[in-house]
């Protein structure tokens, strides 16, 4: 549909996933590969960018390596859900996962349990539970029939992102990754972003016009978004550290805190960019992950968030200014119907940045219901 963006996977089968249905594996195995020449290049790019944009900040980020799906009753021993009551089953191997995404990421889909479709912008995965002939037609609350998505995450940084995904040598790094590791993404930072399709009580979807002073996609229409922060996870665990001091060990033993940050961060971005207090935001629902091909396939987890305020009330709050008001210059509303009908031939499509396009594609695919919860998001 659009060469700038594609859908890595979507959760349409379940109308989106809640935080209790998402887990993480957090390991050094999922970090970026490197060598001395690449590290020098990253440092050179960073030094040059700082000379032009001294306000840039090198924060730690989570790196998305891959993902897989498992049944709640067949979880790998390293899996941990956000929900504290979720059972943890020992001794269950990855062979019980519905799909190891490393096959898909390298363009070699093999599993028959998922509907894999190819198009001009890449491969879209319709993640579906195995054993479709099972009796899963009852209430959605029937736990045995609910899927569990597990994200494999490592650590990276904004500096590494600028020196790899955003580097003029990104295509070369992809070729090297494929040749040396059989993985075109092995040398790339691949920081996981988040974004939100924010829908008001009068069914208006909120977009913001990016400032010309931001690092990417200045002047284009975007959705509220940013990144889950490893530092926030450390702080939630009682660790006081600088960005440079964050290590895998600090986070590895509490993967549930990472899931919490993933879902909370998207609500925090709405609060800071649109100036909507958390108490007016519903529980974020994960729609899937989209890839931004203008930055070598950078991934972003996109969510649906219901707001209990009207579009007029949101507009009034926006113009009062939030913590990150300098990142945008205007707020724009499109009706739910208009968003569902957007495509590459729509005049507005060319005004949208890749992250917004990816979120719209996921929203159109998943179509989260109008009756989604507006449960208050609790601060930590």
CSV table of C-alpha atoms in Angstrom, one decimal:
chain,number,residue,atom,x,y,z
A,1,UNK,CA,0.0,0.0,0.0
A,2,UNK,CA,2.8,2.4,0.9
A,3,UNK,CA,6.6,1.8,0.6
A,4,UNK,CA,7.2,3.8,3.8
A,5,UNK,CA,5.4,1.5,6.1
A,6,UNK,CA,4.2,-2.1,6.5
A,7,UNK,CA,2.5,-4.2,9.2
A,8,UNK,CA,4.8,-6.7,11.0
A,9,UNK,CA,1.9,-8.4,12.8
A,10,UNK,CA,-1.6,-7.5,13.9
A,11,UNK,CA,-4.0,-8.8,16.5
A,12,UNK,CA,-7.3,-8.7,14.6
A,13,UNK,CA,-8.2,-12.2,15.7
A,14,UNK,CA,-8.7,-10.9,19.3
A,15,UNK,CA,-9.6,-7.3,18.5
A,16,UNK,CA,-6.3,-6.3,20.1
A,17,UNK,CA,-4.5,-7.5,23.2
A,18,UNK,CA,-4.5,-6.3,26.8
A,19,UNK,CA,-1.4,-6.1,29.0
A,20,UNK,CA,-2.3,-9.3,30.7
A,21,UNK,CA,-1.9,-11.1,27.3
A,22,UNK,CA,1.6,-9.8,26.6
A,23,UNK,CA,4.9,-10.9,28.0
A,24,UNK,CA,8.6,-10.4,27.3
A,25,UNK,CA,11.8,-12.3,27.1
A,26,UNK,CA,14.6,-9.9,28.0
A,27,UNK,CA,18.1,-11.1,27.2
A,28,UNK,CA,21.5,-10.0,25.8
A,29,UNK,CA,20.9,-12.5,23.0
A,30,UNK,CA,18.5,-10.0,21.6
A,31,UNK,CA,20.9,-7.0,21.5
A,32,UNK,CA,22.3,-5.6,18.3
A,33,UNK,CA,25.4,-7.3,16.8
A,34,UNK,CA,28.5,-5.0,16.3
A,35,UNK,CA,32.2,-4.6,15.6
A,36,UNK,CA,34.8,-1.9,16.2
A,37,UNK,CA,34.2,-0.3,12.8
A,38,UNK,CA,30.5,0.0,13.3
A,39,UNK,CA,31.0,1.5,16.8
A,40,UNK,CA,33.3,4.1,15.4
A,41,UNK,CA,30.7,5.0,12.8
A,42,UNK,CA,28.0,5.3,15.4
A,43,UNK,CA,30.2,7.6,17.5
A,44,UNK,CA,31.0,9.8,14.4
A,45,UNK,CA,27.3,10.1,13.5
A,46,UNK,CA,26.4,11.0,17.1
A,47,UNK,CA,29.2,13.7,17.3
A,48,UNK,CA,28.1,15.2,14.0
A,49,UNK,CA,24.4,15.3,15.1
A,50,UNK,CA,25.2,16.9,18.4
A,51,UNK,CA,27.2,19.6,16.7
A,52,UNK,CA,24.0,20.6,14.8
A,53,UNK,CA,21.4,19.7,17.4
A,54,UNK,CA,23.0,20.0,20.9
A,55,UNK,CA,19.7,19.4,22.6
A,56,UNK,CA,19.6,15.7,21.5
A,57,UNK,CA,19.6,13.2,24.4
A,58,UNK,CA,21.0,9.7,24.3
A,59,UNK,CA,18.4,7.7,26.2
A,60,UNK,CA,18.4,3.9,26.6
A,61,UNK,CA,15.7,2.1,24.6
A,62,UNK,CA,14.3,-1.4,24.2
A,63,UNK,CA,15.3,-3.3,21.1
A,64,UNK,CA,12.7,-5.5,19.4
A,65,UNK,CA,14.4,-8.7,18.2
A,66,UNK,CA,11.4,-10.9,17.5
A,67,UNK,CA,8.2,-12.3,18.9
A,68,UNK,CA,6.2,-15.4,19.3
A,69,UNK,CA,2.8,-16.6,20.4
A,70,UNK,CA,2.0,-19.2,23.0
A,71,UNK,CA,-1.1,-20.6,24.7
A,72,UNK,CA,-1.4,-19.5,28.4
A,73,UNK,CA,-1.1,-23.2,29.3
A,74,UNK,CA,2.1,-23.7,27.2
A,75,UNK,CA,4.4,-20.9,28.2
A,76,UNK,CA,8.2,-21.0,27.8
A,77,UNK,CA,9.9,-21.0,31.2
A,78,UNK,CA,11.3,-17.5,30.5
A,79,UNK,CA,7.9,-16.0,29.9
A,80,UNK,CA,6.4,-13.5,32.3
A,81,UNK,CA,3.1,-11.8,32.0
A,82,UNK,CA,2.2,-8.4,33.3
A,83,UNK,CA,-0.6,-10.0,35.3
A,84,UNK,CA,0.7,-11.1,38.7
A,85,UNK,CA,-1.8,-13.9,38.9
A,86,UNK,CA,-0.7,-15.4,35.6
A,87,UNK,CA,0.6,-19.0,36.2
A,88,UNK,CA,4.3,-19.5,35.4
A,89,UNK,CA,4.9,-23.0,34.0
A,90,UNK,CA,8.4,-24.4,34.3
A,91,UNK,CA,10.1,-26.7,31.8
A,92,UNK,CA,8.0,-25.8,28.7
A,93,UNK,CA,10.2,-25.2,25.7
A,94,UNK,CA,10.0,-22.7,22.8
A,95,UNK,CA,8.9,-25.6,20.6
A,96,UNK,CA,5.4,-25.1,22.1
A,97,UNK,CA,5.2,-21.5,20.8
A,98,UNK,CA,2.8,-21.0,18.0
A,99,UNK,CA,5.4,-19.2,16.0
A,100,UNK,CA,9.0,-18.1,16.3
A,101,UNK,CA,9.0,-14.8,14.5
A,102,UNK,CA,12.7,-15.1,13.5
A,103,UNK,CA,11.5,-17.1,10.5
A,104,UNK,CA,9.1,-14.4,9.4
A,105,UNK,CA,11.6,-11.5,10.0
A,106,UNK,CA,14.0,-13.1,7.6
A,107,UNK,CA,11.3,-13.6,5.0
A,108,UNK,CA,11.0,-17.4,5.5
A,109,UNK,CA,7.5,-18.0,6.9
A,110,UNK,CA,7.2,-21.7,7.7
A,111,UNK,CA,4.4,-22.2,10.2
A,112,UNK,CA,1.0,-23.2,8.9
A,113,UNK,CA,-0.9,-22.0,12.0
A,114,UNK,CA,-0.7,-18.4,10.9
A,115,UNK,CA,-2.1,-16.7,7.8
A,116,UNK,CA,1.0,-15.1,6.2
A,117,UNK,CA,0.4,-12.7,3.3
A,118,UNK,CA,2.9,-11.0,1.1
A,119,UNK,CA,2.5,-7.6,-0.5
A,120,UNK,CA,4.6,-4.9,-2.1
A,121,UNK,CA,5.7,-3.5,1.2
A,122,UNK,CA,6.6,-6.8,2.9
A,123,UNK,CA,5.0,-9.6,4.8
A,124,UNK,CA,2.0,-9.2,7.0
A,125,UNK,CA,1.3,-11.8,9.7
A,126,UNK,CA,-2.2,-12.5,10.9
A,127,UNK,CA,-1.3,-14.1,14.2
A,128,UNK,CA,-3.9,-16.8,15.0
A,129,UNK,CA,-4.0,-19.4,17.7
A,130,UNK,CA,-3.1,-23.0,16.9
A,131,UNK,CA,-5.8,-25.7,16.9
A,132,UNK,CA,-8.5,-23.6,15.5
A,133,UNK,CA,-10.9,-26.6,15.7
A,134,UNK,CA,-10.8,-26.3,19.5
A,135,UNK,CA,-14.0,-25.2,21.2
A,136,UNK,CA,-13.1,-21.5,21.7
A,137,UNK,CA,-16.4,-20.0,20.7
A,138,UNK,CA,-17.6,-19.1,24.1
A,139,UNK,CA,-17.0,-16.1,26.2
A,140,UNK,CA,-13.8,-14.1,25.5
A,141,UNK,CA,-13.0,-14.5,29.2
A,142,UNK,CA,-12.4,-18.2,28.7
A,143,UNK,CA,-8.7,-18.1,29.6
A,144,UNK,CA,-7.6,-21.3,27.9
A,145,UNK,CA,-8.6,-19.8,24.5
A,146,UNK,CA,-6.8,-16.5,24.9
A,147,UNK,CA,-3.5,-15.9,23.1
A,148,UNK,CA,-0.3,-14.7,24.7
A,149,UNK,CA,2.1,-12.6,22.7
A,150,UNK,CA,5.8,-12.7,23.9
A,151,UNK,CA,8.2,-10.0,22.7
A,152,UNK,CA,11.9,-10.7,22.7
A,153,UNK,CA,13.7,-7.6,23.7
A,154,UNK,CA,17.2,-6.4,24.2
A,155,UNK,CA,18.8,-3.0,25.0
A,156,UNK,CA,19.8,-0.3,22.6
A,157,UNK,CA,19.9,3.6,22.6
A,158,UNK,CA,19.0,6.6,20.7
A,159,UNK,CA,22.6,7.1,19.7
A,160,UNK,CA,22.7,3.6,18.3
A,161,UNK,CA,19.5,4.3,16.4
A,162,UNK,CA,20.9,7.4,14.7
A,163,UNK,CA,24.1,5.5,13.8
A,164,UNK,CA,22.3,2.4,12.3
A,165,UNK,CA,18.7,2.7,11.3
A,166,UNK,CA,18.9,6.4,10.6
A,167,UNK,CA,22.4,6.2,9.1
A,168,UNK,CA,23.1,6.8,5.4
A,169,UNK,CA,24.7,3.3,5.5
A,170,UNK,CA,21.6,1.6,6.8
A,171,UNK,CA,21.1,-0.4,3.6
A,172,UNK,CA,24.7,-1.6,3.7
A,173,UNK,CA,24.2,-2.6,7.4
A,174,UNK,CA,21.2,-4.7,6.4
A,175,UNK,CA,23.2,-6.4,3.7
A,176,UNK,CA,26.0,-7.1,6.1
A,177,UNK,CA,23.6,-8.4,8.7
A,178,UNK,CA,22.1,-10.9,6.2
A,179,UNK,CA,25.6,-12.0,5.0
A,180,UNK,CA,27.2,-12.4,8.4
A,181,UNK,CA,24.3,-13.4,10.6
A,182,UNK,CA,21.5,-14.4,8.2
A,183,UNK,CA,19.5,-11.6,9.7
A,184,UNK,CA,19.3,-8.2,7.9
A,185,UNK,CA,18.4,-6.5,11.2
A,186,UNK,CA,21.2,-7.9,13.3
A,187,UNK,CA,23.4,-4.8,13.1
A,188,UNK,CA,20.5,-2.3,13.5
A,189,UNK,CA,19.3,-0.7,16.8
A,190,UNK,CA,15.6,-1.4,16.1
A,191,UNK,CA,14.4,0.6,19.1
A,192,UNK,CA,10.8,-0.2,19.9
A,193,UNK,CA,8.5,2.8,19.7
A,194,UNK,CA,4.9,3.2,20.8
A,195,UNK,CA,2.0,5.1,19.3
A,196,UNK,CA,-1.7,5.6,20.0
A,197,UNK,CA,-4.9,5.8,18.0
A,198,UNK,CA,-6.6,8.1,20.5
A,199,UNK,CA,-10.4,8.1,20.1
A,200,UNK,CA,-12.6,10.7,21.8
A,201,UNK,CA,-16.1,10.1,23.2
A,202,UNK,CA,-17.6,11.6,20.1
A,203,UNK,CA,-15.6,9.2,17.9
A,204,UNK,CA,-13.0,11.6,16.7
A,205,UNK,CA,-9.4,10.3,16.3
A,206,UNK,CA,-6.7,12.6,17.5
A,207,UNK,CA,-3.7,13.6,15.3
A,208,UNK,CA,-1.0,16.2,16.0
A,209,UNK,CA,1.0,18.3,13.5
A,210,UNK,CA,4.7,17.7,14.3
A,211,UNK,CA,6.9,20.7,14.9
A,212,UNK,CA,9.7,21.5,12.4
A,213,UNK,CA,12.1,21.3,15.3
A,214,UNK,CA,11.7,17.6,15.9
A,215,UNK,CA,14.4,15.2,14.6
A,216,UNK,CA,12.1,13.3,12.2
A,217,UNK,CA,9.1,14.0,10.0
A,218,UNK,CA,8.8,17.7,10.8
A,219,UNK,CA,5.5,19.3,9.8
A,220,UNK,CA,3.7,16.0,9.1
A,221,UNK,CA,0.6,14.6,10.9
A,222,UNK,CA,1.4,12.1,13.6
A,223,UNK,CA,-0.3,10.2,16.4
A,224,UNK,CA,0.8,10.7,20.0
A,225,UNK,CA,3.7,8.4,20.6
A,226,UNK,CA,7.3,7.9,21.8
A,227,UNK,CA,9.2,5.1,23.5
A,228,UNK,CA,8.9,2.8,26.5
A,229,UNK,CA,11.9,3.7,28.7
A,230,UNK,CA,14.3,1.3,30.4
A,231,UNK,CA,15.1,4.0,32.9
A,232,UNK,CA,11.5,4.2,33.9
A,233,UNK,CA,11.5,0.4,34.5
A,234,UNK,CA,14.7,0.8,36.7
A,235,UNK,CA,13.0,3.6,38.7
A,236,UNK,CA,9.9,1.5,39.2
A,237,UNK,CA,12.1,-1.2,40.7
A,238,UNK,CA,13.8,1.3,43.1
A,239,UNK,CA,17.0,1.7,41.1
A,240,UNK,CA,18.3,5.3,40.7
A,241,UNK,CA,20.6,5.3,37.6
A,242,UNK,CA,21.7,7.4,34.8
A,243,UNK,CA,20.9,6.3,31.2
A,244,UNK,CA,24.5,5.2,30.7
A,245,UNK,CA,24.4,3.0,33.8
A,246,UNK,CA,21.4,0.9,32.8
A,247,UNK,CA,22.3,-2.7,32.4
A,248,UNK,CA,20.5,-5.9,31.3
A,249,UNK,CA,20.8,-7.3,34.9
A,250,UNK,CA,18.9,-4.5,36.4
A,251,UNK,CA,15.8,-5.3,34.3
A,252,UNK,CA,16.1,-9.0,33.4
A,253,UNK,CA,14.6,-10.4,36.6
A,254,UNK,CA,11.4,-8.3,36.3
A,255,UNK,CA,10.0,-8.7,32.8
A,256,UNK,CA,6.5,-7.9,34.1
A,257,UNK,CA,7.8,-4.3,34.8
A,258,UNK,CA,8.8,-4.0,31.2
A,259,UNK,CA,5.3,-5.0,30.0
A,260,UNK,CA,3.9,-2.4,32.4
A,261,UNK,CA,6.1,0.3,31.0
A,262,UNK,CA,5.3,-0.7,27.5
A,263,UNK,CA,1.6,-0.1,28.1
A,264,UNK,CA,1.9,2.8,30.5
A,265,UNK,CA,4.3,4.7,28.2
A,266,UNK,CA,1.7,5.1,25.5
A,267,UNK,CA,-0.7,6.7,28.0
A,268,UNK,CA,2.1,8.9,29.3
A,269,UNK,CA,2.9,10.1,25.8
A,270,UNK,CA,-0.8,11.1,25.3
A,271,UNK,CA,-0.7,13.0,28.6
A,272,UNK,CA,2.5,14.8,27.7
A,273,UNK,CA,1.8,15.5,24.0
A,274,UNK,CA,-1.9,16.2,24.0
A,275,UNK,CA,-2.2,17.3,27.6
A,276,UNK,CA,-5.0,14.8,28.4
A,277,UNK,CA,-4.8,13.6,32.1
A,278,UNK,CA,-4.5,9.9,32.6
A,279,UNK,CA,-7.8,9.7,34.4
A,280,UNK,CA,-9.6,10.3,31.2
A,281,UNK,CA,-7.8,7.6,29.3
A,282,UNK,CA,-9.0,4.0,28.9
A,283,UNK,CA,-6.8,0.9,29.1
A,284,UNK,CA,-4.5,0.7,26.1
A,285,UNK,CA,-5.2,-2.1,23.7
A,286,UNK,CA,-2.3,-3.4,21.5
A,287,UNK,CA,-3.2,-3.5,17.8
A,288,UNK,CA,0.1,-4.9,16.6
A,289,UNK,CA,3.5,-3.7,15.4
A,290,UNK,CA,4.2,-1.6,12.3
A,291,UNK,CA,7.6,-1.0,10.6
A,292,UNK,CA,8.9,2.4,9.4
A,293,UNK,CA,10.9,1.8,6.2
A,294,UNK,CA,12.2,5.3,6.1
A,295,UNK,CA,14.3,4.3,9.0
A,296,UNK,CA,15.3,0.8,7.8
A,297,UNK,CA,12.3,-1.0,9.3
A,298,UNK,CA,12.2,0.6,12.8
A,299,UNK,CA,9.3,-1.1,14.8
A,300,UNK,CA,6.6,0.6,16.7
A,301,UNK,CA,3.9,-1.0,18.8
A,302,UNK,CA,0.6,0.7,18.1
A,303,UNK,CA,-2.3,0.9,20.5
A,304,UNK,CA,-6.0,1.9,20.6
A,305,UNK,CA,-6.9,4.2,23.5
A,306,UNK,CA,-10.4,5.4,24.3
A,307,UNK,CA,-10.7,8.9,25.8
A,308,UNK,CA,-13.8,9.8,27.9
A,309,UNK,CA,-13.6,13.5,26.7
A,310,UNK,CA,-15.1,15.0,23.6
A,311,UNK,CA,-12.9,16.3,20.8
A,312,UNK,CA,-13.7,19.9,21.9
A,313,UNK,CA,-12.5,19.2,25.4
A,314,UNK,CA,-9.4,17.5,24.1
A,315,UNK,CA,-8.7,20.5,21.8
A,316,UNK,CA,-9.1,22.9,24.8
A,317,UNK,CA,-6.6,20.9,26.8
A,318,UNK,CA,-4.1,20.7,24.0
A,319,UNK,CA,-4.0,24.4,23.5
A,320,UNK,CA,-3.2,24.9,27.2
A,321,UNK,CA,0.0,23.0,26.6
A,322,UNK,CA,1.4,19.8,28.0
A,323,UNK,CA,4.9,18.7,29.0
A,324,UNK,CA,5.9,18.1,25.4
A,325,UNK,CA,3.9,20.9,23.8
A,326,UNK,CA,7.0,22.0,21.8
A,327,UNK,CA,6.9,18.8,19.8
A,328,UNK,CA,3.8,19.7,17.8
A,329,UNK,CA,2.1,22.8,16.5
A,330,UNK,CA,-1.6,21.8,16.0
A,331,UNK,CA,-4.1,19.2,16.9
A,332,UNK,CA,-6.3,17.7,14.1
A,333,UNK,CA,-9.4,15.5,14.4
A,334,UNK,CA,-10.7,13.0,11.9
A,335,UNK,CA,-13.9,11.0,12.4
A,336,UNK,CA,-13.6,7.2,13.0
A,337,UNK,CA,-15.3,6.7,9.6
A,338,UNK,CA,-12.7,8.9,7.9
A,339,UNK,CA,-9.8,7.1,9.5
A,340,UNK,CA,-11.2,3.7,8.5
A,341,UNK,CA,-11.4,4.9,4.9
A,342,UNK,CA,-7.9,6.5,4.7
A,343,UNK,CA,-5.6,5.0,2.0
A,344,UNK,CA,-2.7,6.0,-0.2
A,345,UNK,CA,-5.0,7.8,-2.6
A,346,UNK,CA,-6.5,10.0,0.1
A,347,UNK,CA,-5.2,13.6,-0.1
A,348,UNK,CA,-4.4,13.5,3.7
A,349,UNK,CA,-2.3,10.4,3.4
A,350,UNK,CA,0.7,12.3,2.0
A,351,UNK,CA,0.6,14.6,5.0
A,352,UNK,CA,1.0,11.7,7.5
A,353,UNK,CA,4.3,10.5,8.8
A,354,UNK,CA,5.1,6.7,8.6
A,355,UNK,CA,4.3,6.1,12.3
A,356,UNK,CA,0.8,7.5,11.8
A,357,UNK,CA,0.3,5.5,8.6
A,358,UNK,CA,1.3,2.3,10.4
A,359,UNK,CA,-1.1,2.9,13.2
A,360,UNK,CA,-3.9,3.7,10.8
A,361,UNK,CA,-3.3,0.5,8.9
A,362,UNK,CA,-3.4,-1.5,12.2
A,363,UNK,CA,-6.6,0.3,13.3
A,364,UNK,CA,-8.3,-0.5,10.0
A,365,UNK,CA,-7.3,-4.1,10.3
A,366,UNK,CA,-8.1,-4.8,14.0
A,367,UNK,CA,-11.1,-2.5,14.2
A,368,UNK,CA,-11.3,-2.4,18.1
A,369,UNK,CA,-14.9,-2.2,19.2
A,370,UNK,CA,-16.8,0.9,20.2
A,371,UNK,CA,-17.5,-0.6,23.6
A,372,UNK,CA,-13.9,-0.7,24.7
A,373,UNK,CA,-13.3,-0.1,28.4
A,374,UNK,CA,-12.6,3.4,29.6
A,375,UNK,CA,-11.1,2.1,32.8
A,376,UNK,CA,-8.8,4.7,34.4
A,377,UNK,CA,-5.1,4.2,33.8
A,378,UNK,CA,-3.4,4.2,37.2
A,379,UNK,CA,-0.1,6.0,37.7
A,380,UNK,CA,2.7,4.1,39.3
